Amino acid sequence: HWHDHSDAFTDIRYQKSEDGIAKLTINRPEVRNAFRPKTVMELEQALADARHDPHIGVIILTGEGELAFCSGGDQRIRGESGYQDEQGSQHLNVLDFQRQIRTCPKPVVAMVAGYAIGGGHVLHLMCDLTIAAENARFGQTGPKVGSFDGGYGASYMARIVGQKKAREIWFLCRQYDAQEALDMGLVNEVVPLDELESETIKWCREMLQNSPIALRCLKAGLNADCDGQAGLQELAGNATMLFYMTEEGQEGRNAFVEKRAPDFSRFKRQS
Ligand code: 2NE
């Protein structure tokens, strides 16, 4: 039941369902779905589309095949200061995509089969929920391959699994199976591989039954606890949106457009 919207893309597949789900699939299975700058740019474009499409309520992020969700940055094209694009410029643009997932007002669900490793592990961390197949494996490799993510990859991970466990994950670079990930609160549910997509869609459909404004305000509220002024901006943006939806907010606009003084006298001062 997926409609394909992948025409403009080479590194990802982008699909939408009739009932309001968008699915972004990293499609580089030959490198365990490692990303290059182009992959990230395409993910950014698809996520922006899903965010702004009024028919879409929930977004799934996944990887092609059963072997990997994502294995992080493509080490073959890592240069001296970032990951090289086809023109030779170097990027760490996955950090922009992390923030885009974070600030997307619609829930983003990671659907993980196989490896979620390195920068790929941080991408699943950034998603609001993670549904894992029994073959999923999680971990960071930074200190082994000469890299690290001290941003959300460290601080938000510690919010999820606690400081001791986060230090273990980063300092030792071990891999954890799906059950271990569930036990430490890294994922929401573990299911047999052949039920991964149906279970993920079930979770998405449950969210689609609920109030979109309640979900977006809750996401902003949960983000605000960790995100400082950027988190407050997101939360306050929702307050502004809700205020624009009131007659009191609209009176100010109307008065300006009609070139008259605003009359707020009919609006109660709420206690
Ligand atoms: C993912 C993992 C554990 C899979 O192991 P396995 O045994 O299932 O597969 P294998 O044979 O290692 O990989 C299959 C093919 O994919 C390539 C491999 O080189 C191999 O290629 P061929 O030998 O068939 O030609 N491949 C896998 N991951 C790749 C990658 N990331 N870049 C380029 N090619 C890759 C195992 O493959 C693994 O450990 N992969 C490396 C994970 C890793 O270290 N990722 C980078 C972390 S740093 C990062 O992502 C990052 C950051 O720290 C900060 C900012 C931005 C990014």
PDB file of C-alpha atoms in Angstrom, residues 12-112:
ATOM      1  CA  ILE A  12      17.094   6.643  -0.464  1.00  0.00           C
ATOM      2  CA  ARG A  13      13.581   5.441  -1.153  1.00  0.00           C
ATOM      3  CA  TYR A  14      10.694   7.700  -0.167  1.00  0.00           C
ATOM      4  CA  GLN A  15       7.189   6.315   0.129  1.00  0.00           C
ATOM      5  CA  LYS A  16       3.815   7.383   1.501  1.00  0.00           C
ATOM      6  CA  SER A  17       0.780   5.360   2.544  1.00  0.00           C
ATOM      7  CA  GLU A  18      -2.864   6.303   1.972  1.00  0.00           C
ATOM      8  CA  ASP A  19      -3.438   6.512   5.715  1.00  0.00           C
ATOM      9  CA  GLY A  20      -0.813   9.141   6.519  1.00  0.00           C
ATOM     10  CA  ILE A  21       2.538   7.386   7.020  1.00  0.00           C
ATOM     11  CA  ALA A  22       5.741   8.442   5.214  1.00  0.00           C
ATOM     12  CA  LYS A  23       8.670   6.024   4.995  1.00  0.00           C
ATOM     13  CA  LEU A  24      12.282   7.063   4.384  1.00  0.00           C
ATOM     14  CA  THR A  25      14.586   4.129   3.575  1.00  0.00           C
ATOM     15  CA  ILE A  26      18.360   4.494   3.349  1.00  0.00           C
ATOM     16  CA  ASN A  27      19.098   2.445   0.243  1.00  0.00           C
ATOM     17  CA  ARG A  28      22.810   1.590   0.213  1.00  0.00           C
ATOM     18  CA  PRO A  29      22.686  -2.032   1.424  1.00  0.00           C
ATOM     19  CA  GLU A  30      26.097  -2.822  -0.164  1.00  0.00           C
ATOM     20  CA  VAL A  31      27.716  -0.704   2.601  1.00  0.00           C
ATOM     21  CA  ARG A  32      25.228  -1.635   5.350  1.00  0.00           C
ATOM     22  CA  ASN A  33      23.354   1.619   4.585  1.00  0.00           C
ATOM     23  CA  ALA A  34      26.281   3.887   5.442  1.00  0.00           C
ATOM     24  CA  PHE A  35      25.495   7.478   4.503  1.00  0.00           C
ATOM     25  CA  ARG A  36      27.426   9.897   2.306  1.00  0.00           C
ATOM     26  CA  PRO A  37      26.633  13.636   2.106  1.00  0.00           C
ATOM     27  CA  LYS A  38      24.212  13.012  -0.793  1.00  0.00           C
ATOM     28  CA  THR A  39      22.332  10.393   1.245  1.00  0.00           C
ATOM     29  CA  VAL A  40      21.867  12.903   4.044  1.00  0.00           C
ATOM     30  CA  MET A  41      20.773  15.667   1.640  1.00  0.00           C
ATOM     31  CA  GLU A  42      18.136  13.351   0.204  1.00  0.00           C
ATOM     32  CA  LEU A  43      16.939  12.362   3.694  1.00  0.00           C
ATOM     33  CA  GLU A  44      16.654  16.074   4.530  1.00  0.00           C
ATOM     34  CA  GLN A  45      14.612  16.728   1.396  1.00  0.00           C
ATOM     35  CA  ALA A  46      12.256  13.787   2.029  1.00  0.00           C
ATOM     36  CA  LEU A  47      11.802  14.635   5.708  1.00  0.00           C
ATOM     37  CA  ALA A  48      11.004  18.256   4.817  1.00  0.00           C
ATOM     38  CA  ASP A  49       8.393  17.000   2.355  1.00  0.00           C
ATOM     39  CA  ALA A  50       6.859  14.637   4.933  1.00  0.00           C
ATOM     40  CA  ARG A  51       6.802  17.396   7.545  1.00  0.00           C
ATOM     41  CA  HIS A  52       4.973  19.797   5.252  1.00  0.00           C
ATOM     42  CA  ASP A  53       2.577  17.273   3.677  1.00  0.00           C
ATOM     43  CA  PRO A  54      -0.730  17.770   5.536  1.00  0.00           C
ATOM     44  CA  HIS A  55      -1.768  14.179   4.766  1.00  0.00           C
ATOM     45  CA  ILE A  56       1.243  12.768   6.654  1.00  0.00           C
ATOM     46  CA  GLY A  57       0.994  12.279  10.425  1.00  0.00           C
ATOM     47  CA  VAL A  58       3.867   9.908  11.269  1.00  0.00           C
ATOM     48  CA  ILE A  59       7.244   9.231   9.642  1.00  0.00           C
ATOM     49  CA  ILE A  60       9.255   5.977   9.597  1.00  0.00           C
ATOM     50  CA  LEU A  61      13.051   6.023   9.153  1.00  0.00           C
ATOM     51  CA  THR A  62      14.601   2.703   8.159  1.00  0.00           C
ATOM     52  CA  GLY A  63      17.320   0.972   6.133  1.00  0.00           C
ATOM     53  CA  GLU A  64      17.059  -1.273   3.088  1.00  0.00           C
ATOM     54  CA  GLY A  65      17.293  -4.999   3.709  1.00  0.00           C
ATOM     55  CA  GLU A  66      17.528  -7.111   6.824  1.00  0.00           C
ATOM     56  CA  LEU A  67      21.211  -6.606   7.606  1.00  0.00           C
ATOM     57  CA  ALA A  68      21.348  -2.953   8.630  1.00  0.00           C
ATOM     58  CA  PHE A  69      19.404   0.127   9.616  1.00  0.00           C
ATOM     59  CA  CYS A  70      22.507   2.291   9.086  1.00  0.00           C
ATOM     60  CA  SER A  71      26.256   1.841   9.688  1.00  0.00           C
ATOM     61  CA  GLY A  72      27.051   5.565  10.036  1.00  0.00           C
ATOM     62  CA  GLY A  73      29.246   7.733   7.859  1.00  0.00           C
ATOM     63  CA  ASP A  74      30.732   6.122   4.739  1.00  0.00           C
ATOM     64  CA  GLN A  75      34.344   5.693   5.828  1.00  0.00           C
ATOM     65  CA  ARG A  76      35.567   5.254   2.245  1.00  0.00           C
ATOM     66  CA  ILE A  77      34.888   8.904   1.464  1.00  0.00           C
ATOM     67  CA  ARG A  78      35.886  10.396   4.808  1.00  0.00           C
ATOM     68  CA  GLY A  79      38.352  13.239   4.186  1.00  0.00           C
ATOM     69  CA  GLU A  80      40.465  15.351   6.528  1.00  0.00           C
ATOM     70  CA  SER A  81      37.516  17.370   7.848  1.00  0.00           C
ATOM     71  CA  GLY A  82      34.320  15.536   6.944  1.00  0.00           C
ATOM     72  CA  TYR A  83      32.631  13.290   4.414  1.00  0.00           C
ATOM     73  CA  GLN A  84      33.418  14.224   0.801  1.00  0.00           C
ATOM     74  CA  ASP A  85      30.699  14.960  -1.728  1.00  0.00           C
ATOM     75  CA  GLU A  86      31.022  14.469  -5.477  1.00  0.00           C
ATOM     76  CA  GLN A  87      32.479  17.991  -5.852  1.00  0.00           C
ATOM     77  CA  GLY A  88      35.127  17.363  -3.175  1.00  0.00           C
ATOM     78  CA  SER A  89      33.580  19.522  -0.414  1.00  0.00           C
ATOM     79  CA  GLN A  90      33.545  17.938   3.023  1.00  0.00           C
ATOM     80  CA  HIS A  91      30.499  17.706   5.269  1.00  0.00           C
ATOM     81  CA  LEU A  92      29.174  16.536   8.629  1.00  0.00           C
ATOM     82  CA  ASN A  93      25.654  17.273   7.445  1.00  0.00           C
ATOM     83  CA  VAL A  94      24.180  14.342   9.359  1.00  0.00           C
ATOM     84  CA  LEU A  95      24.194  16.688  12.371  1.00  0.00           C
ATOM     85  CA  ASP A  96      21.722  18.949  10.530  1.00  0.00           C
ATOM     86  CA  PHE A  97      19.545  15.926   9.835  1.00  0.00           C
ATOM     87  CA  GLN A  98      19.652  14.950  13.534  1.00  0.00           C
ATOM     88  CA  ARG A  99      18.232  18.371  14.422  1.00  0.00           C
ATOM     89  CA  GLN A 100      15.654  18.074  11.669  1.00  0.00           C
ATOM     90  CA  ILE A 101      14.345  14.820  13.189  1.00  0.00           C
ATOM     91  CA  ARG A 102      14.389  16.450  16.614  1.00  0.00           C
ATOM     92  CA  THR A 103      12.363  19.503  15.551  1.00  0.00           C
ATOM     93  CA  CYS A 104       9.988  17.716  13.192  1.00  0.00           C
ATOM     94  CA  PRO A 105       6.552  18.299  14.762  1.00  0.00           C
ATOM     95  CA  LYS A 106       5.389  14.837  13.699  1.00  0.00           C
ATOM     96  CA  PRO A 107       6.541  11.624  15.418  1.00  0.00           C
ATOM     97  CA  VAL A 108       9.509   9.921  13.722  1.00  0.00           C
ATOM     98  CA  VAL A 109       9.848   6.168  14.313  1.00  0.00           C
ATOM     99  CA  ALA A 110      13.073   4.227  13.700  1.00  0.00           C
ATOM    100  CA  MET A 111      12.417   0.748  12.290  1.00  0.00           C
ATOM    101  CA  VAL A 112      15.624  -1.206  12.917  1.00  0.00           C
TER     102      VAL A 112
END
